């Protein structure tokens, strides 16, 4: 089994890895050396999990805690999950699709509408037709049961990275049309950074975001410069 990101991407390295080298050792482009992500907090991600099967919920909690995540609340139905997420404002919500009271897709839609936290959906192979609905509801990634820690971590990384990208665009750009246009540019720029410099998708976005802040440019301007080849990027290819 493997985790399937709703938005296809290269598997990600840990988004919570701190930059270990000093600023003086960094290239002026701020491209992370050896695949290290920049500007990330060392604080553990706070997670709310919702799964009506107690055994699966327990296994999921243990996996998360073993990987350094902090499970701040558990729920057995979608309504309780939404209440926990709304009240605790976690960094991530992991929701099963089929739950009593309120299903995971409806819960994800409510959470995504408020831009509270990224959502990872848990699904079974028989529920593949529901994945499109989950994506439309705002879920960032999904996991197919049964899953392992090797499946769980990349799905979380992708969800958190995609959510950060959306939040950043919300802050920077006013209209939906502009956001869609910039998303297309960002996707092209990230693709170039991935193919030419060995970055994963989350790393590529973080580089664009940090470069825009360091140089006081919009992310759109940075993306356009990467695409045009007018922004210097080190020749070294970071290794994941």
mmCIF file of C-alpha atoms in Angstrom:
data_model
loop_
_atom_site.group_PDB
_atom_site.id
_atom_site.type_symbol
_atom_site.label_atom_id
_atom_site.label_comp_id
_atom_site.label_asym_id
_atom_site.label_seq_id
_atom_site.Cartn_x
_atom_site.Cartn_y
_atom_site.Cartn_z
ATOM 1 C CA UNK A 1 0.000 0.000 0.000
ATOM 2 C CA UNK A 2 1.063 3.537 -0.434
ATOM 3 C CA UNK A 3 -0.306 6.971 0.352
ATOM 4 C CA UNK A 4 -1.839 8.749 -2.590
ATOM 5 C CA UNK A 5 -1.675 12.503 -2.648
ATOM 6 C CA UNK A 6 -4.767 13.989 -4.183
ATOM 7 C CA UNK A 7 -2.487 16.390 -6.014
ATOM 8 C CA UNK A 8 0.330 14.221 -7.473
ATOM 9 C CA UNK A 9 3.805 15.156 -6.350
ATOM 10 C CA UNK A 10 7.184 13.737 -5.546
ATOM 11 C CA UNK A 11 7.459 12.140 -2.100
ATOM 12 C CA UNK A 12 8.437 14.749 0.471
ATOM 13 C CA UNK A 13 11.185 14.900 3.046
ATOM 14 C CA UNK A 14 10.237 16.008 6.526
ATOM 15 C CA UNK A 15 8.619 19.443 6.434
ATOM 16 C CA UNK A 16 9.502 19.888 10.062
ATOM 17 C CA UNK A 17 13.272 19.639 9.498
ATOM 18 C CA UNK A 18 15.028 22.771 10.755
ATOM 19 C CA UNK A 19 17.709 24.488 8.733
ATOM 20 C CA UNK A 20 20.935 23.269 10.313
ATOM 21 C CA UNK A 21 23.433 25.499 8.569
ATOM 22 C CA UNK A 22 23.992 29.107 9.530
ATOM 23 C CA UNK A 23 22.803 31.925 7.309
ATOM 24 C CA UNK A 24 26.392 32.732 6.449
ATOM 25 C CA UNK A 25 26.831 29.316 4.858
ATOM 26 C CA UNK A 26 23.751 29.622 2.689
ATOM 27 C CA UNK A 27 23.740 30.685 -0.955
ATOM 28 C CA UNK A 28 22.109 34.040 -1.570
ATOM 29 C CA UNK A 29 19.219 32.279 -3.278
ATOM 30 C CA UNK A 30 18.355 30.512 0.017
ATOM 31 C CA UNK A 31 18.027 27.212 -1.828
ATOM 32 C CA UNK A 32 18.163 24.537 0.902
ATOM 33 C CA UNK A 33 21.348 22.513 0.885
ATOM 34 C CA UNK A 34 21.040 18.751 0.576
ATOM 35 C CA UNK A 35 17.251 18.814 0.436
ATOM 36 C CA UNK A 36 16.809 20.554 3.761
ATOM 37 C CA UNK A 37 13.658 22.616 4.084
ATOM 38 C CA UNK A 38 13.962 26.187 5.230
ATOM 39 C CA UNK A 39 12.075 28.321 7.670
ATOM 40 C CA UNK A 40 10.224 25.485 9.394
ATOM 41 C CA UNK A 41 9.396 25.332 13.075
ATOM 42 C CA UNK A 42 10.828 22.601 15.283
ATOM 43 C CA UNK A 43 7.601 22.487 17.267
ATOM 44 C CA UNK A 44 5.679 19.226 16.701
ATOM 45 C CA UNK A 45 2.618 19.445 14.499
ATOM 46 C CA UNK A 46 -0.615 19.366 16.498
ATOM 47 C CA UNK A 47 -3.074 16.855 15.048
ATOM 48 C CA UNK A 48 -6.767 16.040 15.505
ATOM 49 C CA UNK A 49 -7.758 12.541 14.407
ATOM 50 C CA UNK A 50 -11.279 11.280 13.703
ATOM 51 C CA UNK A 51 -11.983 7.596 13.124
ATOM 52 C CA UNK A 52 -15.014 5.673 14.341
ATOM 53 C CA UNK A 53 -13.096 2.384 14.646
ATOM 54 C CA UNK A 54 -11.282 2.574 17.982
ATOM 55 C CA UNK A 55 -8.501 0.143 17.041
ATOM 56 C CA UNK A 56 -7.579 2.044 13.873
ATOM 57 C CA UNK A 57 -7.728 5.308 15.788
ATOM 58 C CA UNK A 58 -5.358 3.916 18.433
ATOM 59 C CA UNK A 59 -2.916 2.630 15.807
ATOM 60 C CA UNK A 60 -3.002 5.985 14.037
ATOM 61 C CA UNK A 61 -2.325 7.856 17.258
ATOM 62 C CA UNK A 62 0.631 5.620 18.080
ATOM 63 C CA UNK A 63 2.098 6.076 14.600
ATOM 64 C CA UNK A 64 1.789 9.836 14.837
ATOM 65 C CA UNK A 65 3.324 10.061 18.289
ATOM 66 C CA UNK A 66 6.196 7.763 17.300
ATOM 67 C CA UNK A 67 6.944 10.149 14.449
ATOM 68 C CA UNK A 68 6.964 13.151 16.782
ATOM 69 C CA UNK A 69 3.499 14.572 16.104
ATOM 70 C CA UNK A 70 1.258 15.703 18.966
ATOM 71 C CA UNK A 71 -2.290 14.294 18.965
ATOM 72 C CA UNK A 72 -4.326 16.984 20.698
ATOM 73 C CA UNK A 73 -7.794 15.428 20.270
ATOM 74 C CA UNK A 74 -9.549 12.277 19.071
ATOM 75 C CA UNK A 75 -13.084 11.900 17.734
ATOM 76 C CA UNK A 76 -15.344 9.058 16.675
ATOM 77 C CA UNK A 77 -17.614 11.101 14.420
ATOM 78 C CA UNK A 78 -17.334 13.994 12.011
ATOM 79 C CA UNK A 79 -19.305 16.498 14.066
ATOM 80 C CA UNK A 80 -17.029 16.058 17.078
ATOM 81 C CA UNK A 81 -14.024 16.344 14.785
ATOM 82 C CA UNK A 82 -15.191 19.706 13.456
ATOM 83 C CA UNK A 83 -15.772 20.932 17.012
ATOM 84 C CA UNK A 84 -12.268 19.869 18.071
ATOM 85 C CA UNK A 85 -10.644 21.454 15.026
ATOM 86 C CA UNK A 86 -12.610 24.687 15.425
ATOM 87 C CA UNK A 87 -11.796 24.947 19.124
ATOM 88 C CA UNK A 88 -8.174 23.789 19.129
ATOM 89 C CA UNK A 89 -7.022 25.168 15.753
ATOM 90 C CA UNK A 90 -4.570 22.290 15.139
ATOM 91 C CA UNK A 91 -1.960 22.100 12.395
ATOM 92 C CA UNK A 92 -3.649 19.092 10.780
ATOM 93 C CA UNK A 93 -6.839 17.043 10.815
ATOM 94 C CA UNK A 94 -6.953 13.378 9.778
ATOM 95 C CA UNK A 95 -10.507 12.206 9.055
ATOM 96 C CA UNK A 96 -12.011 8.881 8.070
ATOM 97 C CA UNK A 97 -14.513 9.163 5.213
ATOM 98 C CA UNK A 98 -17.282 7.050 6.697
ATOM 99 C CA UNK A 99 -18.225 8.188 10.188
ATOM 100 C CA UNK A 100 -21.510 8.589 12.055
ATOM 101 C CA UNK A 101 -23.329 11.907 12.629
ATOM 102 C CA UNK A 102 -21.238 13.704 10.000
ATOM 103 C CA UNK A 103 -19.116 11.942 7.383
ATOM 104 C CA UNK A 104 -15.483 12.835 6.810
ATOM 105 C CA UNK A 105 -16.085 14.587 3.495
ATOM 106 C CA UNK A 106 -18.691 16.919 4.965
ATOM 107 C CA UNK A 107 -16.428 17.569 7.945
ATOM 108 C CA UNK A 108 -13.497 18.304 5.632
ATOM 109 C CA UNK A 109 -15.625 20.727 3.653
ATOM 110 C CA UNK A 110 -16.520 22.704 6.771
ATOM 111 C CA UNK A 111 -12.918 22.775 7.991
ATOM 112 C CA UNK A 112 -11.547 23.769 4.585
ATOM 113 C CA UNK A 113 -14.146 26.499 4.116
ATOM 114 C CA UNK A 114 -12.810 28.250 7.224
ATOM 115 C CA UNK A 115 -9.158 27.653 6.244
ATOM 116 C CA UNK A 116 -8.595 26.244 9.734
ATOM 117 C CA UNK A 117 -6.253 23.342 8.993
ATOM 118 C CA UNK A 118 -5.216 20.976 6.209
ATOM 119 C CA UNK A 119 -7.156 17.720 6.037
ATOM 120 C CA UNK A 120 -5.928 14.214 5.246
ATOM 121 C CA UNK A 121 -8.715 11.774 4.388
ATOM 122 C CA UNK A 122 -8.627 8.067 5.313
ATOM 123 C CA UNK A 123 -10.254 5.828 2.739
ATOM 124 C CA UNK A 124 -10.567 2.215 1.592
ATOM 125 C CA UNK A 125 -10.065 0.933 -1.940
ATOM 126 C CA UNK A 126 -13.831 0.496 -2.257
ATOM 127 C CA UNK A 127 -14.222 4.216 -1.605
ATOM 128 C CA UNK A 128 -12.040 5.419 -4.477
ATOM 129 C CA UNK A 129 -15.074 7.087 -6.052
ATOM 130 C CA UNK A 130 -15.252 9.279 -2.950
ATOM 131 C CA UNK A 131 -11.723 10.595 -3.338
ATOM 132 C CA UNK A 132 -12.820 13.102 -5.993
ATOM 133 C CA UNK A 133 -15.497 14.347 -3.614
ATOM 134 C CA UNK A 134 -12.916 14.635 -0.853
ATOM 135 C CA UNK A 135 -10.640 16.691 -3.093
ATOM 136 C CA UNK A 136 -13.505 18.980 -4.070
ATOM 137 C CA UNK A 137 -14.344 19.353 -0.385
ATOM 138 C CA UNK A 138 -10.873 20.717 0.262
ATOM 139 C CA UNK A 139 -8.903 17.689 1.452
ATOM 140 C CA UNK A 140 -5.192 18.048 0.697
ATOM 141 C CA UNK A 141 -4.233 14.348 0.609
ATOM 142 C CA UNK A 142 -5.600 10.907 1.351
ATOM 143 C CA UNK A 143 -4.432 7.593 2.784
ATOM 144 C CA UNK A 144 -5.616 4.146 1.733
ATOM 145 C CA UNK A 145 -6.241 1.632 4.510
ATOM 146 C CA UNK A 146 -4.342 -0.277 5.742
ATOM 147 C CA UNK A 147 -1.403 2.103 5.892
ATOM 148 C CA UNK A 148 1.987 2.281 7.586
ATOM 149 C CA UNK A 149 4.127 5.076 8.981
ATOM 150 C CA UNK A 150 5.959 5.100 5.661
ATOM 151 C CA UNK A 151 2.640 6.002 4.024
ATOM 152 C CA UNK A 152 1.481 8.395 6.710
ATOM 153 C CA UNK A 153 4.366 10.860 6.857
ATOM 154 C CA UNK A 154 4.520 11.795 3.132
ATOM 155 C CA UNK A 155 0.750 12.306 3.062
ATOM 156 C CA UNK A 156 0.968 14.642 6.058
ATOM 157 C CA UNK A 157 3.874 16.551 4.539
ATOM 158 C CA UNK A 158 2.037 17.043 1.282
ATOM 159 C CA UNK A 159 -1.164 18.173 3.003
ATOM 160 C CA UNK A 160 0.605 20.694 5.232
ATOM 161 C CA UNK A 161 2.707 22.035 2.365
ATOM 162 C CA UNK A 162 -0.282 22.463 0.050
ATOM 163 C CA UNK A 163 -2.271 24.163 2.795
ATOM 164 C CA UNK A 164 0.590 26.567 3.524
ATOM 165 C CA UNK A 165 0.708 27.415 -0.162
ATOM 166 C CA UNK A 166 -3.011 28.182 -0.267
ATOM 167 C CA UNK A 167 -2.823 30.312 2.880
ATOM 168 C CA UNK A 168 0.129 32.244 1.503
ATOM 169 C CA UNK A 169 -1.732 32.962 -1.717
ATOM 170 C CA UNK A 170 -4.800 34.047 0.244
ATOM 171 C CA UNK A 171 -2.651 36.581 2.101
ATOM 172 C CA UNK A 172 -0.848 37.824 -0.983
ATOM 173 C CA UNK A 173 -3.545 37.845 -3.657
ATOM 174 C CA UNK A 174 -7.037 39.261 -3.513
ATOM 175 C CA UNK A 175 -9.237 37.633 -6.147
ATOM 176 C CA UNK A 176 -9.901 33.986 -6.922
ATOM 177 C CA UNK A 177 -8.940 34.513 -10.550
ATOM 178 C CA UNK A 178 -5.554 35.927 -9.570
ATOM 179 C CA UNK A 179 -4.975 33.052 -7.163
ATOM 180 C CA UNK A 180 -5.655 30.522 -9.906
ATOM 181 C CA UNK A 181 -3.251 32.295 -12.247
ATOM 182 C CA UNK A 182 -0.501 32.396 -9.644
ATOM 183 C CA UNK A 183 -1.085 28.758 -8.720
ATOM 184 C CA UNK A 184 -0.376 27.825 -12.333
ATOM 185 C CA UNK A 185 2.841 29.855 -12.305
ATOM 186 C CA UNK A 186 3.894 28.344 -8.983
ATOM 187 C CA UNK A 187 3.261 24.834 -10.267
ATOM 188 C CA UNK A 188 5.472 25.500 -13.293
ATOM 189 C CA UNK A 189 8.226 27.037 -11.171
ATOM 190 C CA UNK A 190 8.080 24.204 -8.636
ATOM 191 C CA UNK A 191 8.281 21.698 -11.471
ATOM 192 C CA UNK A 192 11.471 23.337 -12.726
ATOM 193 C CA UNK A 193 13.022 23.377 -9.256
ATOM 194 C CA UNK A 194 12.097 19.705 -8.836
ATOM 195 C CA UNK A 195 13.431 18.532 -12.184
ATOM 196 C CA UNK A 196 16.538 20.708 -12.362
ATOM 197 C CA UNK A 197 17.592 20.912 -8.701
ATOM 198 C CA UNK A 198 16.239 17.745 -7.116
ATOM 199 C CA UNK A 199 13.818 19.410 -4.723
ATOM 200 C CA UNK A 200 10.594 17.825 -3.604
ATOM 201 C CA UNK A 201 7.406 19.812 -4.174
ATOM 202 C CA UNK A 202 7.158 21.071 -0.555
ATOM 203 C CA UNK A 203 10.821 22.100 -0.652
ATOM 204 C CA UNK A 204 10.326 23.942 -3.933
ATOM 205 C CA UNK A 205 7.395 25.908 -2.542
ATOM 206 C CA UNK A 206 9.266 26.757 0.660
ATOM 207 C CA UNK A 207 12.192 28.033 -1.382
ATOM 208 C CA UNK A 208 9.902 30.247 -3.476
ATOM 209 C CA UNK A 209 8.135 31.528 -0.363
ATOM 210 C CA UNK A 210 11.338 32.283 1.562
ATOM 211 C CA UNK A 211 12.982 33.888 -1.450
ATOM 212 C CA UNK A 212 9.982 36.163 -1.893
ATOM 213 C CA UNK A 213 10.202 37.246 1.744
ATOM 214 C CA UNK A 214 13.980 37.697 1.770
ATOM 215 C CA UNK A 215 13.972 39.746 -1.422
ATOM 216 C CA UNK A 216 10.704 41.553 -0.726
ATOM 217 C CA UNK A 217 9.134 40.226 -3.916
ATOM 218 C CA UNK A 218 5.769 38.605 -4.484
ATOM 219 C CA UNK A 219 5.722 34.857 -4.965
ATOM 220 C CA UNK A 220 4.365 35.498 -8.440
ATOM 221 C CA UNK A 221 7.465 37.550 -9.298
ATOM 222 C CA UNK A 222 9.783 34.847 -7.956
ATOM 223 C CA UNK A 223 7.920 32.126 -9.867
ATOM 224 C CA UNK A 224 8.064 34.133 -13.090
ATOM 225 C CA UNK A 225 11.798 34.704 -12.606
ATOM 226 C CA UNK A 226 12.417 30.991 -12.067
ATOM 227 C CA UNK A 227 10.443 30.153 -15.204
ATOM 228 C CA UNK A 228 12.248 32.822 -17.248
ATOM 229 C CA UNK A 229 15.626 31.728 -15.906
ATOM 230 C CA UNK A 230 16.427 35.232 -14.697
ATOM 231 C CA UNK A 231 16.810 34.232 -11.035
ATOM 232 C CA UNK A 232 20.093 32.547 -10.286
ATOM 233 C CA UNK A 233 19.846 29.150 -8.688
ATOM 234 C CA UNK A 234 22.942 27.260 -7.498
ATOM 235 C CA UNK A 235 24.274 24.655 -9.863
ATOM 236 C CA UNK A 236 24.452 22.093 -7.087
ATOM 237 C CA UNK A 237 21.556 19.656 -7.022
ATOM 238 C CA UNK A 238 20.329 19.144 -3.450
ATOM 239 C CA UNK A 239 19.953 15.503 -2.497
ATOM 240 C CA UNK A 240 16.773 14.388 -0.741
#
